[in-house]
Amino acid sequence: GESVGLHLPTLSVQEGDNSIINCAYSNSASDYFIWYKQESGKGPQFIIDIRSNMDKRQGQRVTVLLNKTVKHLSLQIAATQPGDSAVYFCAANSGNTPLVFGKGTRLSVIA
Amino acid sequence: NAGVMQNPRHLVRRRGQEARLRCSPVKGHSHVYWYRQLPEEGLKFMVYLQKENIIDESGMPKERFSAEFPKEGPSILRIQQVVRGDSAAYFCASSPRAGLFNEKLFFGSGTQLSVL
């Protein structure tokens, strides 16, 4: 089955700097990847997703990069703001399995 | 346009009691997923339901846990004879499309279950 892990449980970034959160997955058959943001006391909020036929996808201030060769996924947040402080989860699956979540990285933005 | 609604937000039960957690998906969504989250952990899949059908319950404990999604009304996650280890946040999510796992899920705010 799939297992998903983040490289760092915590990350501190200065306000205005770029943030990079990394994630590794184990199942080479995984073809869908997604990032969620979870603020304290709230449910996960969708940020961005990417399918395995792509290497990069951009949203508003966020970019997801997928490296299928090394089974690695990253989330880049440009010009990090205090409101970006939260726990970030990556998740992955293939077409017939539920999303498997990693343990999350807590991002703290230093003003 | 309401999102996924879960209630109650907080539920306190004594050991041996029953817990019933409710979830109303996004309007128009007919697929519901339940996940459990322990403190400082990721979300663990429990069960996937469509209206009146359980599609995948591979993450559900074999005993004491059950889930339903009736034709009318919310999805219910039921935990019988709760134990302290059941204390966790339970999240419901929904999706609009049929038969696919690889699409984004819309999550509710969760129910925090505390077992005394």
PDB file of C-alpha atoms in Angstrom:
ATOM      1  CA  GLY A   1       0.000   0.000   0.000  1.00  0.00           C
ATOM      2  CA  GLU A   2       0.881   3.642  -0.081  1.00  0.00           C
ATOM      3  CA  SER A   3       2.729   5.458   2.662  1.00  0.00           C
ATOM      4  CA  VAL A   4       3.331   9.170   2.617  1.00  0.00           C
ATOM      5  CA  GLY A   5       5.794  11.078   4.740  1.00  0.00           C
ATOM      6  CA  LEU A   6       6.943  14.627   5.117  1.00  0.00           C
ATOM      7  CA  HIS A   7      10.623  15.373   5.515  1.00  0.00           C
ATOM      8  CA  LEU A   8      10.314  17.875   8.378  1.00  0.00           C
ATOM      9  CA  PRO A   9       7.664  18.033  11.079  1.00  0.00           C
ATOM     10  CA  THR A  10       8.199  21.778  11.593  1.00  0.00           C
ATOM     11  CA  LEU A  11       9.367  24.677   9.463  1.00  0.00           C
ATOM     12  CA  SER A  12       9.938  28.286  10.470  1.00  0.00           C
ATOM     13  CA  VAL A  13      10.085  30.969   7.804  1.00  0.00           C
ATOM     14  CA  GLN A  14      10.475  34.716   7.877  1.00  0.00           C
ATOM     15  CA  GLU A  15       7.515  36.684   6.618  1.00  0.00           C
ATOM     16  CA  GLY A  16       8.037  37.512   2.962  1.00  0.00           C
ATOM     17  CA  ASP A  17      10.383  34.606   2.295  1.00  0.00           C
ATOM     18  CA  ASN A  18       9.464  31.583   0.212  1.00  0.00           C
ATOM     19  CA  SER A  19       8.532  28.323   1.932  1.00  0.00           C
ATOM     20  CA  ILE A  20       9.228  24.846   0.624  1.00  0.00           C
ATOM     21  CA  ILE A  21       7.554  21.825   2.176  1.00  0.00           C
ATOM     22  CA  ASN A  22       8.696  18.412   0.985  1.00  0.00           C
ATOM     23  CA  CYS A  23       6.937  15.079   0.891  1.00  0.00           C
ATOM     24  CA  ALA A  24       7.863  11.548  -0.183  1.00  0.00           C
ATOM     25  CA  TYR A  25       5.567   8.744  -1.222  1.00  0.00           C
ATOM     26  CA  SER A  26       6.230   5.055  -1.590  1.00  0.00           C
ATOM     27  CA  ASN A  27       3.861   3.674  -4.213  1.00  0.00           C
ATOM     28  CA  SER A  28       5.062   4.180  -7.780  1.00  0.00           C
ATOM     29  CA  ALA A  29       1.494   3.485  -8.938  1.00  0.00           C
ATOM     30  CA  SER A  30       0.208   6.627  -7.219  1.00  0.00           C
ATOM     31  CA  ASP A  31      -1.104   9.006  -9.816  1.00  0.00           C
ATOM     32  CA  TYR A  32      -2.831  11.748  -7.889  1.00  0.00           C
ATOM     33  CA  PHE A  33      -1.288  14.062  -5.307  1.00  0.00           C
ATOM     34  CA  ILE A  34      -2.798  16.804  -3.238  1.00  0.00           C
ATOM     35  CA  TRP A  35      -1.846  19.357  -0.616  1.00  0.00           C
ATOM     36  CA  TYR A  36      -4.083  20.457   2.229  1.00  0.00           C
ATOM     37  CA  LYS A  37      -3.715  23.202   4.814  1.00  0.00           C
ATOM     38  CA  GLN A  38      -5.136  22.711   8.276  1.00  0.00           C
ATOM     39  CA  GLU A  39      -5.473  25.535  10.757  1.00  0.00           C
ATOM     40  CA  SER A  40      -5.985  24.859  14.434  1.00  0.00           C
ATOM     41  CA  GLY A  41      -9.444  23.523  15.195  1.00  0.00           C
ATOM     42  CA  LYS A  42     -10.462  23.376  11.560  1.00  0.00           C
ATOM     43  CA  GLY A  43     -10.770  20.791   8.838  1.00  0.00           C
ATOM     44  CA  PRO A  44      -8.241  20.401   6.032  1.00  0.00           C
ATOM     45  CA  GLN A  45      -8.562  22.992   3.301  1.00  0.00           C
ATOM     46  CA  PHE A  46      -7.615  22.172  -0.279  1.00  0.00           C
ATOM     47  CA  ILE A  47      -4.603  24.054  -1.626  1.00  0.00           C
ATOM     48  CA  ILE A  48      -3.545  22.462  -4.881  1.00  0.00           C
ATOM     49  CA  ASP A  49      -3.409  19.091  -6.604  1.00  0.00           C
ATOM     50  CA  ILE A  50      -1.464  17.489  -9.415  1.00  0.00           C
ATOM     51  CA  ARG A  51      -1.778  14.358 -11.493  1.00  0.00           C
ATOM     52  CA  SER A  52       1.103  12.138 -12.504  1.00  0.00           C
ATOM     53  CA  ASN A  53       1.060  13.306 -16.102  1.00  0.00           C
ATOM     54  CA  MET A  54       2.365  16.679 -14.934  1.00  0.00           C
ATOM     55  CA  ASP A  55       5.599  17.786 -13.236  1.00  0.00           C
ATOM     56  CA  LYS A  56       4.506  21.207 -12.065  1.00  0.00           C
ATOM     57  CA  ARG A  57       1.357  23.090 -11.362  1.00  0.00           C
ATOM     58  CA  GLN A  58       0.896  26.634 -10.173  1.00  0.00           C
ATOM     59  CA  GLY A  59      -1.814  28.338  -8.230  1.00  0.00           C
ATOM     60  CA  GLN A  60      -2.068  31.644  -6.478  1.00  0.00           C
ATOM     61  CA  ARG A  61       1.259  32.005  -4.618  1.00  0.00           C
ATOM     62  CA  VAL A  62       1.627  28.213  -4.520  1.00  0.00           C
ATOM     63  CA  THR A  63       3.435  25.772  -6.760  1.00  0.00           C
ATOM     64  CA  VAL A  64       3.473  21.995  -6.545  1.00  0.00           C
ATOM     65  CA  LEU A  65       6.371  20.043  -8.041  1.00  0.00           C
ATOM     66  CA  LEU A  66       6.242  16.322  -8.686  1.00  0.00           C
ATOM     67  CA  ASN A  67       9.314  14.167  -9.265  1.00  0.00           C
ATOM     68  CA  LYS A  68       8.091  10.692 -10.092  1.00  0.00           C
ATOM     69  CA  THR A  69      11.613   9.323 -10.505  1.00  0.00           C
ATOM     70  CA  VAL A  70      12.403   9.753  -6.817  1.00  0.00           C
ATOM     71  CA  LYS A  71       8.759   9.751  -5.668  1.00  0.00           C
ATOM     72  CA  HIS A  72       8.987  13.231  -4.243  1.00  0.00           C
ATOM     73  CA  LEU A  73       6.475  16.041  -4.008  1.00  0.00           C
ATOM     74  CA  SER A  74       6.973  19.597  -2.845  1.00  0.00           C
ATOM     75  CA  LEU A  75       4.818  22.603  -2.095  1.00  0.00           C
ATOM     76  CA  GLN A  76       6.287  26.045  -2.585  1.00  0.00           C
ATOM     77  CA  ILE A  77       4.615  29.082  -1.065  1.00  0.00           C
ATOM     78  CA  ALA A  78       5.791  32.439  -2.376  1.00  0.00           C
ATOM     79  CA  ALA A  79       6.071  35.490  -0.145  1.00  0.00           C
ATOM     80  CA  THR A  80       4.916  33.646   2.951  1.00  0.00           C
ATOM     81  CA  GLN A  81       2.452  35.538   5.126  1.00  0.00           C
ATOM     82  CA  PRO A  82       1.383  35.131   8.765  1.00  0.00           C
ATOM     83  CA  GLY A  83      -1.914  33.703   7.528  1.00  0.00           C
ATOM     84  CA  ASP A  84       0.012  30.829   5.981  1.00  0.00           C
ATOM     85  CA  SER A  85       0.865  29.504   9.446  1.00  0.00           C
ATOM     86  CA  ALA A  86      -0.792  26.098   9.656  1.00  0.00           C
ATOM     87  CA  VAL A  87      -0.112  22.381   9.313  1.00  0.00           C
ATOM     88  CA  TYR A  88       0.359  21.247   5.727  1.00  0.00           C
ATOM     89  CA  PHE A  89      -0.450  17.720   4.622  1.00  0.00           C
ATOM     90  CA  CYS A  90       0.396  15.969   1.427  1.00  0.00           C
ATOM     91  CA  ALA A  91      -1.693  13.012   0.300  1.00  0.00           C
ATOM     92  CA  ALA A  92      -1.517  10.543  -2.554  1.00  0.00           C
ATOM     93  CA  ASN A  93      -3.475   7.766  -4.125  1.00  0.00           C
ATOM     94  CA  SER A  94      -4.062   5.763  -7.256  1.00  0.00           C
ATOM     95  CA  GLY A  95      -7.386   5.483  -8.986  1.00  0.00           C
ATOM     96  CA  ASN A  96      -8.912   2.819  -6.783  1.00  0.00           C
ATOM     97  CA  THR A  97      -7.545   3.551  -3.331  1.00  0.00           C
ATOM     98  CA  PRO A  98      -8.392   6.168  -0.732  1.00  0.00           C
ATOM     99  CA  LEU A  99      -6.197   9.208  -0.221  1.00  0.00           C
ATOM    100  CA  VAL A 100      -3.296   8.404   2.124  1.00  0.00           C
ATOM    101  CA  PHE A 101      -2.130  11.357   4.182  1.00  0.00           C
ATOM    102  CA  GLY A 102       1.281  12.126   5.597  1.00  0.00           C
ATOM    103  CA  LYS A 103       1.763  13.326   9.177  1.00  0.00           C
ATOM    104  CA  GLY A 104       2.016  16.980   8.263  1.00  0.00           C
ATOM    105  CA  THR A 105       4.498  19.832   8.520  1.00  0.00           C
ATOM    106  CA  ARG A 106       3.777  22.693  10.873  1.00  0.00           C
ATOM    107  CA  LEU A 107       4.694  25.974   9.186  1.00  0.00           C
ATOM    108  CA  SER A 108       5.373  28.930  11.461  1.00  0.00           C
ATOM    109  CA  VAL A 109       5.766  32.359   9.925  1.00  0.00           C
ATOM    110  CA  ILE A 110       7.966  34.763  11.845  1.00  0.00           C
ATOM    111  CA  ALA A 111       6.932  38.396  11.515  1.00  0.00           C
TER     112      ALA A 111
ATOM    113  CA  ASN B   1     -23.557  27.383  -0.653  1.00  0.00           C
ATOM    114  CA  ALA B   2     -22.780  25.415   2.463  1.00  0.00           C
ATOM    115  CA  GLY B   3     -19.776  23.162   2.654  1.00  0.00           C
ATOM    116  CA  VAL B   4     -19.554  19.885   4.509  1.00  0.00           C
ATOM    117  CA  MET B   5     -21.398  20.205   7.807  1.00  0.00           C
ATOM    118  CA  GLN B   6     -20.490  18.073  10.775  1.00  0.00           C
ATOM    119  CA  ASN B   7     -22.127  17.949  14.151  1.00  0.00           C
ATOM    120  CA  PRO B   8     -21.588  18.050  16.939  1.00  0.00           C
ATOM    121  CA  ARG B   9     -18.267  19.919  16.938  1.00  0.00           C
ATOM    122  CA  HIS B  10     -17.407  18.475  20.325  1.00  0.00           C
ATOM    123  CA  LEU B  11     -18.743  15.284  21.854  1.00  0.00           C
ATOM    124  CA  VAL B  12     -17.942  13.987  25.318  1.00  0.00           C
ATOM    125  CA  ARG B  13     -18.774  10.415  26.207  1.00  0.00           C
ATOM    126  CA  ARG B  14     -18.003   8.133  29.122  1.00  0.00           C
ATOM    127  CA  ARG B  15     -16.473   4.751  28.505  1.00  0.00           C
ATOM    128  CA  GLY B  16     -19.105   2.268  27.338  1.00  0.00           C
ATOM    129  CA  GLN B  17     -21.469   4.855  25.883  1.00  0.00           C
ATOM    130  CA  GLU B  18     -22.323   5.266  22.219  1.00  0.00           C
ATOM    131  CA  ALA B  19     -21.122   8.108  20.015  1.00  0.00           C
ATOM    132  CA  ARG B  20     -23.009   9.212  16.904  1.00  0.00           C
ATOM    133  CA  LEU B  21     -21.308  11.622  14.566  1.00  0.00           C
ATOM    134  CA  ARG B  22     -23.241  13.251  11.744  1.00  0.00           C
ATOM    135  CA  CYS B  23     -22.118  14.587   8.393  1.00  0.00           C
ATOM    136  CA  SER B  24     -24.032  16.405   5.680  1.00  0.00           C
ATOM    137  CA  PRO B  25     -21.998  16.578   2.469  1.00  0.00           C
ATOM    138  CA  VAL B  26     -21.768  19.513   0.118  1.00  0.00           C
ATOM    139  CA  LYS B  27     -25.102  19.917  -1.638  1.00  0.00           C
ATOM    140  CA  GLY B  28     -25.080  17.722  -4.714  1.00  0.00           C
ATOM    141  CA  HIS B  29     -22.278  15.470  -3.500  1.00  0.00           C
ATOM    142  CA  SER B  30     -23.247  11.840  -3.122  1.00  0.00           C
ATOM    143  CA  HIS B  31     -19.916  10.438  -1.908  1.00  0.00           C
ATOM    144  CA  VAL B  32     -18.826  10.637   1.694  1.00  0.00           C
ATOM    145  CA  TYR B  33     -15.562   9.690   3.387  1.00  0.00           C
ATOM    146  CA  TRP B  34     -14.723   9.463   7.068  1.00  0.00           C
ATOM    147  CA  TYR B  35     -11.220  10.021   8.388  1.00  0.00           C
ATOM    148  CA  ARG B  36      -9.825   9.931  11.927  1.00  0.00           C
ATOM    149  CA  GLN B  37      -7.044  12.172  13.178  1.00  0.00           C
ATOM    150  CA  LEU B  38      -5.051  11.676  16.361  1.00  0.00           C
ATOM    151  CA  PRO B  39      -3.099  14.613  17.842  1.00  0.00           C
ATOM    152  CA  GLU B  40       0.006  15.480  15.803  1.00  0.00           C
ATOM    153  CA  GLU B  41      -0.904  12.818  13.253  1.00  0.00           C
ATOM    154  CA  GLY B  42      -2.185  12.763   9.712  1.00  0.00           C
ATOM    155  CA  LEU B  43      -5.658  11.715   8.727  1.00  0.00           C
ATOM    156  CA  LYS B  44      -6.359   7.990   8.587  1.00  0.00           C
ATOM    157  CA  PHE B  45      -8.974   6.730   6.162  1.00  0.00           C
ATOM    158  CA  MET B  46     -11.863   4.851   7.726  1.00  0.00           C
ATOM    159  CA  VAL B  47     -14.714   4.373   5.266  1.00  0.00           C
ATOM    160  CA  TYR B  48     -16.081   5.521   1.906  1.00  0.00           C
ATOM    161  CA  LEU B  49     -19.823   5.538   1.268  1.00  0.00           C
ATOM    162  CA  GLN B  50     -22.207   6.405  -1.480  1.00  0.00           C
ATOM    163  CA  LYS B  51     -25.906   6.801  -0.900  1.00  0.00           C
ATOM    164  CA  GLU B  52     -27.129   3.577   0.755  1.00  0.00           C
ATOM    165  CA  ASN B  53     -23.873   1.744  -0.035  1.00  0.00           C
ATOM    166  CA  ILE B  54     -20.568   1.148   1.714  1.00  0.00           C
ATOM    167  CA  ILE B  55     -17.913   1.150  -0.984  1.00  0.00           C
ATOM    168  CA  ASP B  56     -14.727   0.725   1.027  1.00  0.00           C
ATOM    169  CA  GLU B  57     -14.497   0.141   4.767  1.00  0.00           C
ATOM    170  CA  SER B  58     -10.931  -1.102   4.831  1.00  0.00           C
ATOM    171  CA  GLY B  59      -9.952   1.475   7.459  1.00  0.00           C
ATOM    172  CA  MET B  60     -12.773   0.774   9.868  1.00  0.00           C
ATOM    173  CA  PRO B  61     -12.096  -1.202  13.041  1.00  0.00           C
ATOM    174  CA  LYS B  62     -13.874  -4.535  12.787  1.00  0.00           C
ATOM    175  CA  GLU B  63     -15.806  -4.091  16.010  1.00  0.00           C
ATOM    176  CA  ARG B  64     -17.864  -1.287  17.536  1.00  0.00           C
ATOM    177  CA  PHE B  65     -17.624   1.022  14.493  1.00  0.00           C
ATOM    178  CA  SER B  66     -20.245   1.357  11.784  1.00  0.00           C
ATOM    179  CA  ALA B  67     -21.201   3.904   9.180  1.00  0.00           C
ATOM    180  CA  GLU B  68     -24.188   4.600   7.020  1.00  0.00           C
ATOM    181  CA  PHE B  69     -25.275   7.089   4.404  1.00  0.00           C
ATOM    182  CA  PRO B  70     -29.030   6.728   3.954  1.00  0.00           C
ATOM    183  CA  LYS B  71     -31.031   7.848   0.961  1.00  0.00           C
ATOM    184  CA  GLU B  72     -32.319  10.760   2.981  1.00  0.00           C
ATOM    185  CA  GLY B  73     -30.428  12.560   5.712  1.00  0.00           C
ATOM    186  CA  PRO B  74     -26.821  12.826   6.821  1.00  0.00           C
ATOM    187  CA  SER B  75     -24.131  10.195   6.967  1.00  0.00           C
ATOM    188  CA  ILE B  76     -23.688   8.754  10.452  1.00  0.00           C
ATOM    189  CA  LEU B  77     -20.527   7.333  11.991  1.00  0.00           C
ATOM    190  CA  ARG B  78     -21.479   5.276  15.020  1.00  0.00           C
ATOM    191  CA  ILE B  79     -19.095   4.085  17.697  1.00  0.00           C
ATOM    192  CA  GLN B  80     -20.525   1.696  20.236  1.00  0.00           C
ATOM    193  CA  GLN B  81     -19.114   1.133  23.729  1.00  0.00           C
ATOM    194  CA  VAL B  82     -16.492   3.827  23.343  1.00  0.00           C
ATOM    195  CA  VAL B  83     -13.062   3.448  24.923  1.00  0.00           C
ATOM    196  CA  ARG B  84     -10.469   6.101  25.710  1.00  0.00           C
ATOM    197  CA  GLY B  85      -8.511   5.154  22.592  1.00  0.00           C
ATOM    198  CA  ASP B  86     -11.438   6.347  20.461  1.00  0.00           C
ATOM    199  CA  SER B  87     -10.707   9.928  21.496  1.00  0.00           C
ATOM    200  CA  ALA B  88      -9.768  11.737  18.308  1.00  0.00           C
ATOM    201  CA  ALA B  89     -10.976  14.220  15.726  1.00  0.00           C
ATOM    202  CA  TYR B  90     -13.260  12.629  13.156  1.00  0.00           C
ATOM    203  CA  PHE B  91     -13.476  14.346   9.806  1.00  0.00           C
ATOM    204  CA  CYS B  92     -16.002  13.840   7.085  1.00  0.00           C
ATOM    205  CA  ALA B  93     -15.316  14.730   3.475  1.00  0.00           C
ATOM    206  CA  SER B  94     -17.380  14.651   0.320  1.00  0.00           C
ATOM    207  CA  SER B  95     -16.794  14.613  -3.412  1.00  0.00           C
ATOM    208  CA  PRO B  96     -19.107  15.100  -6.345  1.00  0.00           C
ATOM    209  CA  ARG B  97     -18.111  12.495  -8.843  1.00  0.00           C
ATOM    210  CA  ALA B  98     -18.892   8.822  -9.066  1.00  0.00           C
ATOM    211  CA  GLY B  99     -16.485   5.978  -8.726  1.00  0.00           C
ATOM    212  CA  LEU B 100     -13.212   7.815  -8.417  1.00  0.00           C
ATOM    213  CA  PHE B 101     -10.849   8.224  -5.523  1.00  0.00           C
ATOM    214  CA  ASN B 102      -8.323  10.459  -7.212  1.00  0.00           C
ATOM    215  CA  GLU B 103     -10.018  13.775  -6.881  1.00  0.00           C
ATOM    216  CA  LYS B 104     -10.034  16.429  -4.222  1.00  0.00           C
ATOM    217  CA  LEU B 105     -12.129  15.989  -1.154  1.00  0.00           C
ATOM    218  CA  PHE B 106     -13.993  18.755   0.621  1.00  0.00           C
ATOM    219  CA  PHE B 107     -13.634  18.407   4.379  1.00  0.00           C
ATOM    220  CA  GLY B 108     -15.861  19.458   7.229  1.00  0.00           C
ATOM    221  CA  SER B 109     -14.625  21.046  10.449  1.00  0.00           C
ATOM    222  CA  GLY B 110     -14.644  17.748  12.261  1.00  0.00           C
ATOM    223  CA  THR B 111     -16.067  16.334  15.466  1.00  0.00           C
ATOM    224  CA  GLN B 112     -13.721  16.172  18.429  1.00  0.00           C
ATOM    225  CA  LEU B 113     -14.637  13.094  20.448  1.00  0.00           C
ATOM    226  CA  SER B 114     -13.415  12.931  24.022  1.00  0.00           C
ATOM    227  CA  VAL B 115     -13.938   9.748  26.007  1.00  0.00           C
ATOM    228  CA  LEU B 116     -13.735  10.102  29.774  1.00  0.00           C
TER     229      LEU B 116
END
